[in-house]
PDB file of C-alpha atoms in Angstrom:
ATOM      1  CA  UNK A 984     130.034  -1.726 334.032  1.00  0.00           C
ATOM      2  CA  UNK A 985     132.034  -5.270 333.993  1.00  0.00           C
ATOM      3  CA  UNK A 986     129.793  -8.214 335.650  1.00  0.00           C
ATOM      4  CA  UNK A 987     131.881 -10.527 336.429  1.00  0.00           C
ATOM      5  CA  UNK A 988     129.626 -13.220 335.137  1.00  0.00           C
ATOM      6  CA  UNK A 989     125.521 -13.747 334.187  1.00  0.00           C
ATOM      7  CA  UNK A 990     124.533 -14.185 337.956  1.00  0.00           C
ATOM      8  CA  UNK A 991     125.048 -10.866 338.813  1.00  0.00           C
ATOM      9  CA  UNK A 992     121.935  -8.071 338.532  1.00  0.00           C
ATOM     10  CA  UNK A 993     121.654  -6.861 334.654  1.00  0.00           C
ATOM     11  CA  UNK A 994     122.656  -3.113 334.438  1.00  0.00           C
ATOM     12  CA  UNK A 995     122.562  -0.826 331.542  1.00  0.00           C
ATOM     13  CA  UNK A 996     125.666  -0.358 329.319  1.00  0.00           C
ATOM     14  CA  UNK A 997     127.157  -3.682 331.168  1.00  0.00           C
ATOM     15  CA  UNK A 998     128.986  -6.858 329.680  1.00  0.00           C
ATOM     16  CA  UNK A 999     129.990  -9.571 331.180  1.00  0.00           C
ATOM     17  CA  UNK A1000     133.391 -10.820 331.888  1.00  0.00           C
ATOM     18  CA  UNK A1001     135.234 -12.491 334.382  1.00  0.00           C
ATOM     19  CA  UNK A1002     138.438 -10.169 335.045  1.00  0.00           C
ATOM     20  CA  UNK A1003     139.660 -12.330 338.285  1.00  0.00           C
ATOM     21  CA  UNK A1004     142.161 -15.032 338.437  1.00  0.00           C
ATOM     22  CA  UNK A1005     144.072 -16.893 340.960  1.00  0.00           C
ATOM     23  CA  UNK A1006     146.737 -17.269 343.052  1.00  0.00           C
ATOM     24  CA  UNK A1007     149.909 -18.352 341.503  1.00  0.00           C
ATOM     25  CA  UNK A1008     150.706 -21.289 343.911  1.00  0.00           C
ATOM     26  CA  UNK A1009     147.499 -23.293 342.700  1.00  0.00           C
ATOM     27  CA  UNK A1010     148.984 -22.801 338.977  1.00  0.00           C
ATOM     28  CA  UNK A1011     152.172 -24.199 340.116  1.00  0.00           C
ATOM     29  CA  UNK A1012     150.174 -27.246 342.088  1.00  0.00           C
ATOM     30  CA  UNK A1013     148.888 -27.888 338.894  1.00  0.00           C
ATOM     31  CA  UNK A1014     152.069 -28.109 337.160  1.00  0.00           C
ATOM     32  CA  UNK A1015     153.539 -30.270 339.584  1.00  0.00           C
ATOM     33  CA  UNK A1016     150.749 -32.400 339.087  1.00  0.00           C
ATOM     34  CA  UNK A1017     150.894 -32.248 335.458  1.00  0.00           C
ATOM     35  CA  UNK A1018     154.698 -33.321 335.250  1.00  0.00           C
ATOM     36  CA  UNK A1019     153.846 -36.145 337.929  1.00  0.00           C
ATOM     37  CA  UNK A1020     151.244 -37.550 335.299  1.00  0.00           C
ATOM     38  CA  UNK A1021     153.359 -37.163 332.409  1.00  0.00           C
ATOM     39  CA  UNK A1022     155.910 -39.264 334.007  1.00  0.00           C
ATOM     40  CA  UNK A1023     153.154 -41.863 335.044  1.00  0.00           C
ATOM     41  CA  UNK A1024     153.479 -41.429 338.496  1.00  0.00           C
ATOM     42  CA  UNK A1025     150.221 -41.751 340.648  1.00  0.00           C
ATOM     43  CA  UNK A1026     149.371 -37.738 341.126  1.00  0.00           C
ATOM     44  CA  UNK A1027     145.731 -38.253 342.909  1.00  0.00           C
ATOM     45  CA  UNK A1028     145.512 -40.767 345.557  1.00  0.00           C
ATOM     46  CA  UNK A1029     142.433 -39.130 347.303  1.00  0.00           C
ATOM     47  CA  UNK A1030     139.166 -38.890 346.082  1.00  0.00           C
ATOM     48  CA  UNK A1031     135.833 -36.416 346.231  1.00  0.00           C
ATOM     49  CA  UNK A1032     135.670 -33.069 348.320  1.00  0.00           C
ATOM     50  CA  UNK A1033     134.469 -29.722 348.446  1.00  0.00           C
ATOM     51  CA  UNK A1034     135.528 -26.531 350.544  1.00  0.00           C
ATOM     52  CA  UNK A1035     133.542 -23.256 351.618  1.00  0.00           C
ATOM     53  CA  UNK A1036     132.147 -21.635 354.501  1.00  0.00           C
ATOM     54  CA  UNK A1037     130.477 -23.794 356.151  1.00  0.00           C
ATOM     55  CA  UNK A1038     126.586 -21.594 355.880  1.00  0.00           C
ATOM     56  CA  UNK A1039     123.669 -23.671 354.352  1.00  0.00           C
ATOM     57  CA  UNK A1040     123.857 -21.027 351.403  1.00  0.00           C
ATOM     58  CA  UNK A1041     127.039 -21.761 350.050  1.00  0.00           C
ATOM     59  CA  UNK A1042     126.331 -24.894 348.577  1.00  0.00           C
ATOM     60  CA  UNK A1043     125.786 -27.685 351.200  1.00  0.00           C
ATOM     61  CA  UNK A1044     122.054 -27.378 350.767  1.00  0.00           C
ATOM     62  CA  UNK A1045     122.302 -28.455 347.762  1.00  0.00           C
ATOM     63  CA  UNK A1046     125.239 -31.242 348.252  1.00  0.00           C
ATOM     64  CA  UNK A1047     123.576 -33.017 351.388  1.00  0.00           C
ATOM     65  CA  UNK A1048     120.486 -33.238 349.394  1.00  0.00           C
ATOM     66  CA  UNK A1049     121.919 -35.007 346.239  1.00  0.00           C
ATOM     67  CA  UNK A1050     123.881 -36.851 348.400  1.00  0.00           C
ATOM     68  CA  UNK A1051     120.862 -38.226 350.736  1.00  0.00           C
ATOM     69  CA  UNK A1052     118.540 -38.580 347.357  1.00  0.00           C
ATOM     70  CA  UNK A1053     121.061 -40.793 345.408  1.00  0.00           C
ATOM     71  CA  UNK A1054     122.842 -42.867 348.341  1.00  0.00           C
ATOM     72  CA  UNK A1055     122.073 -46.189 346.492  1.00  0.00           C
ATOM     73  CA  UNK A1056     123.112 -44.679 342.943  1.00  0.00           C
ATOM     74  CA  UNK A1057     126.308 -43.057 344.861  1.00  0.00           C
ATOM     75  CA  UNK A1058     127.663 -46.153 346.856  1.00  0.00           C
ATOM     76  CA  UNK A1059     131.142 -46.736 347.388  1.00  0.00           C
ATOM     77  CA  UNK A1060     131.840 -42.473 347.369  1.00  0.00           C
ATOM     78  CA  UNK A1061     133.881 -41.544 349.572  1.00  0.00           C
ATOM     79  CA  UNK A1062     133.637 -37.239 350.020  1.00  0.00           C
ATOM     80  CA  UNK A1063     135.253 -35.259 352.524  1.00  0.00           C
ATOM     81  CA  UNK A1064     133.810 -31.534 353.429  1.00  0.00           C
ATOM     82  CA  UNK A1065     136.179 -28.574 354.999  1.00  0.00           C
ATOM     83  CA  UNK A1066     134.812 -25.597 356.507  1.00  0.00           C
ATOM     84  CA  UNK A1067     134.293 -23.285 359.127  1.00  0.00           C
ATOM     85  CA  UNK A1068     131.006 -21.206 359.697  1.00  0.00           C
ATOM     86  CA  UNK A1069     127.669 -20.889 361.871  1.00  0.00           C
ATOM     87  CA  UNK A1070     126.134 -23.955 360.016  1.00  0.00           C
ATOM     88  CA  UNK A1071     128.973 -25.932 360.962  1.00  0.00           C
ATOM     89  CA  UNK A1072     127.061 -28.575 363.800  1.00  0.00           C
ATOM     90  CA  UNK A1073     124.206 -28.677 361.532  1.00  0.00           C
ATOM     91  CA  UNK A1074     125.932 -29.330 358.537  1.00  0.00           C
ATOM     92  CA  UNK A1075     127.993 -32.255 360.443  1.00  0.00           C
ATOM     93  CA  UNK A1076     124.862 -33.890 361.952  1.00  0.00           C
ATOM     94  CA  UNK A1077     122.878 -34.116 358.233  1.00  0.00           C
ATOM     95  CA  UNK A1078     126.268 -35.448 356.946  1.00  0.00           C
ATOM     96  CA  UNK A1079     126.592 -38.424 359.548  1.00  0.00           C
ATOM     97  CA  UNK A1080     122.841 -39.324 358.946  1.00  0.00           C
ATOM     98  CA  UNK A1081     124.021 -40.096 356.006  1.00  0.00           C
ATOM     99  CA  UNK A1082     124.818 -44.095 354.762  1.00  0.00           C
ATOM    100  CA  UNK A1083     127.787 -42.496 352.773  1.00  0.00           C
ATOM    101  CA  UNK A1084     131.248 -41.959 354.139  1.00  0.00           C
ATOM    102  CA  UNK A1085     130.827 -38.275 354.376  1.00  0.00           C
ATOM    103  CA  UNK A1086     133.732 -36.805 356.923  1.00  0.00           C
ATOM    104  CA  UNK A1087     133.658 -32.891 358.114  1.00  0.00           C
ATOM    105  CA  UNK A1088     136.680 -31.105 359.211  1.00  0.00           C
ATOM    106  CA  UNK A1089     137.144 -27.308 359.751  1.00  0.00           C
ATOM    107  CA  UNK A1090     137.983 -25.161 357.115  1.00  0.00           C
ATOM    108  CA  UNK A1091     141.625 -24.478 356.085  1.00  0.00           C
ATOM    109  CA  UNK A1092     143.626 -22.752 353.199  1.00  0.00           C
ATOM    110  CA  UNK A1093     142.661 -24.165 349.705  1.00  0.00           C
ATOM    111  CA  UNK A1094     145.976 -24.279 348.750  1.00  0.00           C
ATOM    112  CA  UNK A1095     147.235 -26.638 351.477  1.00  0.00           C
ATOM    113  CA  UNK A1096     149.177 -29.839 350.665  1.00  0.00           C
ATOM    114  CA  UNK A1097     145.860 -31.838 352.189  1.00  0.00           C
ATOM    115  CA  UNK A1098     144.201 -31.163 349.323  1.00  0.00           C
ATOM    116  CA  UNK A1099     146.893 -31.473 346.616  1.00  0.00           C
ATOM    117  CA  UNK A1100     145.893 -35.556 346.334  1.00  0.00           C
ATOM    118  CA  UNK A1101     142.169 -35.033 345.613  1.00  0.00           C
ATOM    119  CA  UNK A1102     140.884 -35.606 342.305  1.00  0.00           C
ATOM    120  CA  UNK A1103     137.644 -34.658 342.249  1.00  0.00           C
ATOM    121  CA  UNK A1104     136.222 -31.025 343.508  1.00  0.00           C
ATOM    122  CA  UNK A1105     132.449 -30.984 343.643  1.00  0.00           C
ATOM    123  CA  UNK A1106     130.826 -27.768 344.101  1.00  0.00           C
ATOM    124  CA  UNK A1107     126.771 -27.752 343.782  1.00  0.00           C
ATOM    125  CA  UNK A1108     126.583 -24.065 344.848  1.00  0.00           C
ATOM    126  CA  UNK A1109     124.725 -21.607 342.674  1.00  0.00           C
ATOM    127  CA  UNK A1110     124.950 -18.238 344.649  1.00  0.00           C
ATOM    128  CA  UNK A1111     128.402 -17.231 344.329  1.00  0.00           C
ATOM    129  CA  UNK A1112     129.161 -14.886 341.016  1.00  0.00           C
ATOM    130  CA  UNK A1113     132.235 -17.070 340.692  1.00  0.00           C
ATOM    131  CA  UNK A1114     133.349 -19.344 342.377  1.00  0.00           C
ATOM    132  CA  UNK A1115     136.990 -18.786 343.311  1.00  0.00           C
ATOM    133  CA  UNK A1116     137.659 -22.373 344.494  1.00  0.00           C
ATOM    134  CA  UNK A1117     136.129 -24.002 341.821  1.00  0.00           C
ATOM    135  CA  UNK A1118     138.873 -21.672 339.607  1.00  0.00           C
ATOM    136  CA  UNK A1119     141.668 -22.976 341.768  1.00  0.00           C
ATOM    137  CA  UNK A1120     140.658 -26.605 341.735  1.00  0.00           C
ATOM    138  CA  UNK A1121     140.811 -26.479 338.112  1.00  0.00           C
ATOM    139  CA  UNK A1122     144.360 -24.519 338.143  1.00  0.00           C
ATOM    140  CA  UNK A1123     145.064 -27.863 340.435  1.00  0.00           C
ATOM    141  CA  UNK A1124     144.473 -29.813 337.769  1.00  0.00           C
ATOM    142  CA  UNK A1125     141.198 -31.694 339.312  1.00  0.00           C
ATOM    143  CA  UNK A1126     138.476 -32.533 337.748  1.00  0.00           C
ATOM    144  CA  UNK A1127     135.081 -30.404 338.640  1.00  0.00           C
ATOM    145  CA  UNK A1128     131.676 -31.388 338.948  1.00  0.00           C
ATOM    146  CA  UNK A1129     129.616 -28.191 339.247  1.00  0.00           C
ATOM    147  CA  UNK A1130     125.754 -26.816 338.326  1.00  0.00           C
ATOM    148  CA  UNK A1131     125.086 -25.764 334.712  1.00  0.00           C
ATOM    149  CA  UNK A1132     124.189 -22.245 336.196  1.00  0.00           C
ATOM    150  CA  UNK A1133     125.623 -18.734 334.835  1.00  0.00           C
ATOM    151  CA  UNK A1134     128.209 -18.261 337.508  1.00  0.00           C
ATOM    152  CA  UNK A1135     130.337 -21.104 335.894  1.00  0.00           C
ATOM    153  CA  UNK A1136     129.819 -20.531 332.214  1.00  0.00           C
ATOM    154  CA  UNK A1137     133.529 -19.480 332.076  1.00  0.00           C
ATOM    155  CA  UNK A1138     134.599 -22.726 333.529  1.00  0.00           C
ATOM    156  CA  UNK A1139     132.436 -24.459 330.148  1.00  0.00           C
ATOM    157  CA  UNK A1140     135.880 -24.105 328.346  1.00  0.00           C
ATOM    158  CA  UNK A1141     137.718 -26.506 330.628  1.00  0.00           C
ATOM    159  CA  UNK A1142     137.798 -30.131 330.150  1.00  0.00           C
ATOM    160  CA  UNK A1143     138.111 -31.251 333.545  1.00  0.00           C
ATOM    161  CA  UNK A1144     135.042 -29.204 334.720  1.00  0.00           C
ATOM    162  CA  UNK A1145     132.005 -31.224 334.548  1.00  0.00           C
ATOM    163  CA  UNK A1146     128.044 -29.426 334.200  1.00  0.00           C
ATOM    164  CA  UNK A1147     124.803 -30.932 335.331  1.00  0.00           C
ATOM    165  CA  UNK A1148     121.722 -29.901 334.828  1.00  0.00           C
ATOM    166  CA  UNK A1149     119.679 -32.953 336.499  1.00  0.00           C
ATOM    167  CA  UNK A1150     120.446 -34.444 339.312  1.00  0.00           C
ATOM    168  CA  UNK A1151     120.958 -38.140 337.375  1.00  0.00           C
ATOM    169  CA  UNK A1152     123.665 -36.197 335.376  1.00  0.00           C
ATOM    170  CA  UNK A1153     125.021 -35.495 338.683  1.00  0.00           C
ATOM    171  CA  UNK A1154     125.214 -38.859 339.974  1.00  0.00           C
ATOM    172  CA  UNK A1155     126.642 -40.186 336.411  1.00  0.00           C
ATOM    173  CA  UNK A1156     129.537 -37.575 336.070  1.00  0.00           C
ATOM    174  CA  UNK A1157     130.400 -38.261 339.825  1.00  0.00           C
ATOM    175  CA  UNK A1158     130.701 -41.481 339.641  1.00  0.00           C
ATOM    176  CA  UNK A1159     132.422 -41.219 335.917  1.00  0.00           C
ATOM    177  CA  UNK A1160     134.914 -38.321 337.071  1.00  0.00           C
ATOM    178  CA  UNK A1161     136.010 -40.860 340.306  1.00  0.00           C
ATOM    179  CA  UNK A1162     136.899 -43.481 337.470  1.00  0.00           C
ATOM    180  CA  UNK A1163     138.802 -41.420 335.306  1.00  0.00           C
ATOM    181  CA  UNK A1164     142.048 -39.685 335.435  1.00  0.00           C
ATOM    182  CA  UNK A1165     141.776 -35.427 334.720  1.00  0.00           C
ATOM    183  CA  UNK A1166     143.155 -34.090 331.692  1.00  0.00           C
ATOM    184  CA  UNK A1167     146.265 -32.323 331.994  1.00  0.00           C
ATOM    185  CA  UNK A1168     145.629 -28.540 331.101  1.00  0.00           C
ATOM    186  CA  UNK A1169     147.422 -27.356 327.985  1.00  0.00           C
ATOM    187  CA  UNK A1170     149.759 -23.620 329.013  1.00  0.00           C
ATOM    188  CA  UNK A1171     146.847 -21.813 327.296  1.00  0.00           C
ATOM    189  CA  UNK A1172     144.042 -23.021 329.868  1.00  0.00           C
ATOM    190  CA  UNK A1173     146.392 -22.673 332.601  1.00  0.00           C
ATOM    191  CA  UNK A1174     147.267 -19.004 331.337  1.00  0.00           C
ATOM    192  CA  UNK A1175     143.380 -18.604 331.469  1.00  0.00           C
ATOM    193  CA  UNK A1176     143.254 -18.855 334.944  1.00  0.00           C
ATOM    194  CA  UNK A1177     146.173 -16.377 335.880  1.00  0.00           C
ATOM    195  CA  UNK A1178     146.001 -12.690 337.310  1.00  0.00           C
ATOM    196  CA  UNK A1179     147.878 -11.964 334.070  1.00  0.00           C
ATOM    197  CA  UNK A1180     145.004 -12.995 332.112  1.00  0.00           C
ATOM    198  CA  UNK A1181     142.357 -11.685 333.778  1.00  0.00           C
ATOM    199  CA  UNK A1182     144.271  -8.118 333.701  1.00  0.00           C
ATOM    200  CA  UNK A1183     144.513  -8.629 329.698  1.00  0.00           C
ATOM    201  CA  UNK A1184     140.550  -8.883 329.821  1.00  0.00           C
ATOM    202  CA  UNK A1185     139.783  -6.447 331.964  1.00  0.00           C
ATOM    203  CA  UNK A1186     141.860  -4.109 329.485  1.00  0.00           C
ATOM    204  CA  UNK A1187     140.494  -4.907 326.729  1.00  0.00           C
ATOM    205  CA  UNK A1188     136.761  -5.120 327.708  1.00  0.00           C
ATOM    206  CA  UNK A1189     136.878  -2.170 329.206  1.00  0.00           C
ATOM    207  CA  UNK A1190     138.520  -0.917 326.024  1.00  0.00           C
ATOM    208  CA  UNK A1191     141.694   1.176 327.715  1.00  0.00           C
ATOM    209  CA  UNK A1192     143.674   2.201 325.168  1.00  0.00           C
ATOM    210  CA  UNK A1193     146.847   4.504 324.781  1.00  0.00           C
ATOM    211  CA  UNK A1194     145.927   8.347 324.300  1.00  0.00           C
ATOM    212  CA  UNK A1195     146.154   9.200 321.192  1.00  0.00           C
ATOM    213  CA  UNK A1196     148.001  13.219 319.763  1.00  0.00           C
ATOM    214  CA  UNK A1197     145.081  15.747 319.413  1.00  0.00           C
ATOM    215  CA  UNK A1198     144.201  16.315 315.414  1.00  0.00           C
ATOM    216  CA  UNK A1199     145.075  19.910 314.672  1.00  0.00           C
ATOM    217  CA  UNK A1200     142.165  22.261 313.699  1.00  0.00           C
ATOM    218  CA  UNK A1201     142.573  24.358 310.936  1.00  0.00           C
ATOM    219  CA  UNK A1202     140.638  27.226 311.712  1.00  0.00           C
ATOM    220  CA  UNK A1203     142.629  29.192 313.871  1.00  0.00           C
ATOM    221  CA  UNK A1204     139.629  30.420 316.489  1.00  0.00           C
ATOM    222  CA  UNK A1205     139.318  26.603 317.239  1.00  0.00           C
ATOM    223  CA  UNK A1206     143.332  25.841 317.684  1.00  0.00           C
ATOM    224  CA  UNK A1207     142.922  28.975 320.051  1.00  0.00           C
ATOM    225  CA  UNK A1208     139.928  27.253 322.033  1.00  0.00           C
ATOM    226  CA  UNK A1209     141.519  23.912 322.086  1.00  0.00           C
ATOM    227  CA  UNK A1210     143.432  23.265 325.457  1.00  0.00           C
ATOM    228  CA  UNK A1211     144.998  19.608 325.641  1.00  0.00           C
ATOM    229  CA  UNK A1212     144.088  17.446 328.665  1.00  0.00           C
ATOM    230  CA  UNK A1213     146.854  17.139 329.989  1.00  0.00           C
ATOM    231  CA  UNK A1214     148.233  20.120 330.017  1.00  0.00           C
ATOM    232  CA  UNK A1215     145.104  21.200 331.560  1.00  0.00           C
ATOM    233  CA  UNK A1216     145.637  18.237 334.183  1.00  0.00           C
ATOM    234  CA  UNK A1217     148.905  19.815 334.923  1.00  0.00           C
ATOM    235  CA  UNK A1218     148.019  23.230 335.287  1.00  0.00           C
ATOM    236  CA  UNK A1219     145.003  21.982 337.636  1.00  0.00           C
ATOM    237  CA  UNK A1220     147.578  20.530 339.672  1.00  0.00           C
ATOM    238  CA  UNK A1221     149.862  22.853 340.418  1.00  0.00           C
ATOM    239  CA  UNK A1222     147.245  25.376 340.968  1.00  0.00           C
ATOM    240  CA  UNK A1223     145.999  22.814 343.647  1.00  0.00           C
ATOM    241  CA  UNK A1224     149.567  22.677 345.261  1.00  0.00           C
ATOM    242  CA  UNK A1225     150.109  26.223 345.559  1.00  0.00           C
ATOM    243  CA  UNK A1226     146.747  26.519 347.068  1.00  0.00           C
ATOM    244  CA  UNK A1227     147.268  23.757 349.851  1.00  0.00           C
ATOM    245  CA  UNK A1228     150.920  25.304 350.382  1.00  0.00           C
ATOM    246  CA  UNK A1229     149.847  29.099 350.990  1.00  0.00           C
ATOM    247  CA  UNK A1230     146.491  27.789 353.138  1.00  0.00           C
ATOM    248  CA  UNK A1231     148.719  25.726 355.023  1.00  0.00           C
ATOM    249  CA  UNK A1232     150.962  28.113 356.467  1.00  0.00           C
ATOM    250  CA  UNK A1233     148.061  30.025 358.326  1.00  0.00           C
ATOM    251  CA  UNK A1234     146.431  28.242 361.626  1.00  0.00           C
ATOM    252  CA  UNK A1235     142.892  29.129 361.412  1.00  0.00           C
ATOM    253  CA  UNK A1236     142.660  27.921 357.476  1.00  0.00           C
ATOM    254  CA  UNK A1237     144.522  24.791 359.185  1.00  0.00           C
ATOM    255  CA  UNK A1238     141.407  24.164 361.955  1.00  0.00           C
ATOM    256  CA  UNK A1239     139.278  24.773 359.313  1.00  0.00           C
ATOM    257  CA  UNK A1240     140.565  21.657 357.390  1.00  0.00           C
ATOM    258  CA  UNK A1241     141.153  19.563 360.619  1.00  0.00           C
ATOM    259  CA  UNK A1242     144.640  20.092 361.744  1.00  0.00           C
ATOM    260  CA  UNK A1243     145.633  19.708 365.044  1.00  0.00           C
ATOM    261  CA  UNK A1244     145.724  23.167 366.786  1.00  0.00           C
ATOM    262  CA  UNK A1245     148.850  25.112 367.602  1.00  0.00           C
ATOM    263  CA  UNK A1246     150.543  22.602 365.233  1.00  0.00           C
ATOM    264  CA  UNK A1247     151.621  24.752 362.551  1.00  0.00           C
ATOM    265  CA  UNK A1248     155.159  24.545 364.208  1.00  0.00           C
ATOM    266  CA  UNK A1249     156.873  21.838 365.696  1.00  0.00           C
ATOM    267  CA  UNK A1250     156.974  21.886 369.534  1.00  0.00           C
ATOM    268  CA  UNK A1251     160.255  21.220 371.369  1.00  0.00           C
ATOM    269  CA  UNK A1252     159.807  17.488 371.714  1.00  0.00           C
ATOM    270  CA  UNK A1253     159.014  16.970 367.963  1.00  0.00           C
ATOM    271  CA  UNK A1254     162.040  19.615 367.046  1.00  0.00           C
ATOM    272  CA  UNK A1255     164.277  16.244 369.304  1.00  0.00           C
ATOM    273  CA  UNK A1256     162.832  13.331 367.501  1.00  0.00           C
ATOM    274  CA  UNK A1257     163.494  15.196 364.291  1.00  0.00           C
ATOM    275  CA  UNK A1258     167.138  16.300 364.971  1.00  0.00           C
ATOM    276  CA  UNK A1259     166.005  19.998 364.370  1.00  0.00           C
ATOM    277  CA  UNK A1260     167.223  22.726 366.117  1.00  0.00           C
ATOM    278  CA  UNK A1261     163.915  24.389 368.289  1.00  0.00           C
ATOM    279  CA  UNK A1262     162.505  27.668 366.967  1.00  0.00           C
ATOM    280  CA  UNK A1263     164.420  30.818 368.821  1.00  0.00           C
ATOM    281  CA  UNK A1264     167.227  28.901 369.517  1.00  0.00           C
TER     282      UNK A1264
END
């Protein structure tokens, strides 16, 4: 059994790995990005934000209530919120009680140019297993400020993905990461983050390997008991075919495995559409 990461349920003979990986276009935002700081052009002109659906349990509990705690300690940020979902009115009215310029718009695709300028992706949620967006802001190239929890531990190997455990490291990495430019990712990290490399895991974690030629037995009842797989597979399957083919050409075995009655042969309209010539004719 593959967990995906430590938040999920513990289950005998299980290990953890994270075997999923993200869209291509967020890679290539990232690379754009990347070449646009390499040639010292301004690449992030916007600042804070998070996206989800827009239910108390996927993460804005936890946002509105650092952001209401630490309004003094987080003055001057500047966070915009996108996302669509029965909490939606609720979540909007907490945010404008806020003294914080705290905006709410519907939700929309993560990979849309709106959010290309952002720099900094804050995501306080601990209840996904992982947390897709948080794995495509970092292919973006932003920097991340998420909970120290089990569901990110794969993110721990990115620079620009920030962990707090207290809510004062919270506040100081916020503040820090909206000072500071993020660190482009090197072709290994992005690689990391890639369908390609999360199919490499899964392979090898789940330990698929080539089959390998049957060893010959020497005694010669066992080479007489030995049958190879897949010749066995083979024979299984043929066997199978003949079996559907001879059933198949008798009505009542056809009822029996929920064919249409009296459609063993094709009526006149059917014998049109196909270009056949009708039966007796």
């Amino acid at each position: 059994v593959i967990r995906l990461s430590g938040a999920t349920q513990e289950v005998p003979r299980s290990v953890i790995c994270n075997v999923h990986g993200v869209n291509p276009k967020f890679i290539e935002i990232g690379k754009l990005k990347h070449q646009q700081i390499s040639q010292r052009e301004q690449s992030f002109f916007k600042g804070a934000y998070y996206i989800g659906k827009m239910v108390w349990s996927k993460g804005y509990t936890e946002l509105l209530h650092l952001l209401q705690k630490h309004q003094k300690e987080l003055s001057g940020l500047k966070m915009e919120l996108y996302g669509s979902g029965e909490d939606s009115d609720e979540v909007k009215a907490s945010a404008e009680k806020l003294n914080l310029d705290v905006r709410v718009y519907p939700g929309r695709d993560h990979a849309d140019s709106i959010f290309h300028d952002y720099k900094v992706f804050i995501n306080p949620s601990t209840t996904d297993v992982v947390c897709t967006t948080t794995a495509e802001a970092l292919a973006m190239g932003k920097i991340v400020i998420c909970a120290n929890h089990p569901s990110n531990e794969f993110f721990k190997r990115f620079p620009n993905c920030h962990m707090y455990s207290t809510e004062k490291e919270f506040v100081r990495l916020t503040m820090k990461a909206l000072s500071e430019e993020p660190i482009p990712l090197t072709e290994e990290l992005r690689h990391e983050l890639s369908w390609e490399a999360a199919t490499e895991r899964f392979v090898r974690v789940a330990e698929i390997a080539p089959a390998t030629p049957a060893k010959q037995h020497p005694s010669t009842s066992q080479r007489f008991m030995y049958i190879n797989p897949d010749e066995l597979k083979k024979n299984m399957e043929e066997a199978s075919a003949f079996f559907h083919n001879t059933i198949s050409g008798f009505e009542a075995a056809r009822c029996v495995f929920g064919a249409i009655p009296n459609s063993l042969q094709p009526d006149e309209q059917q014998c049109k559409e196909l270009g056949w010539r009708p039966q007796g004719l």
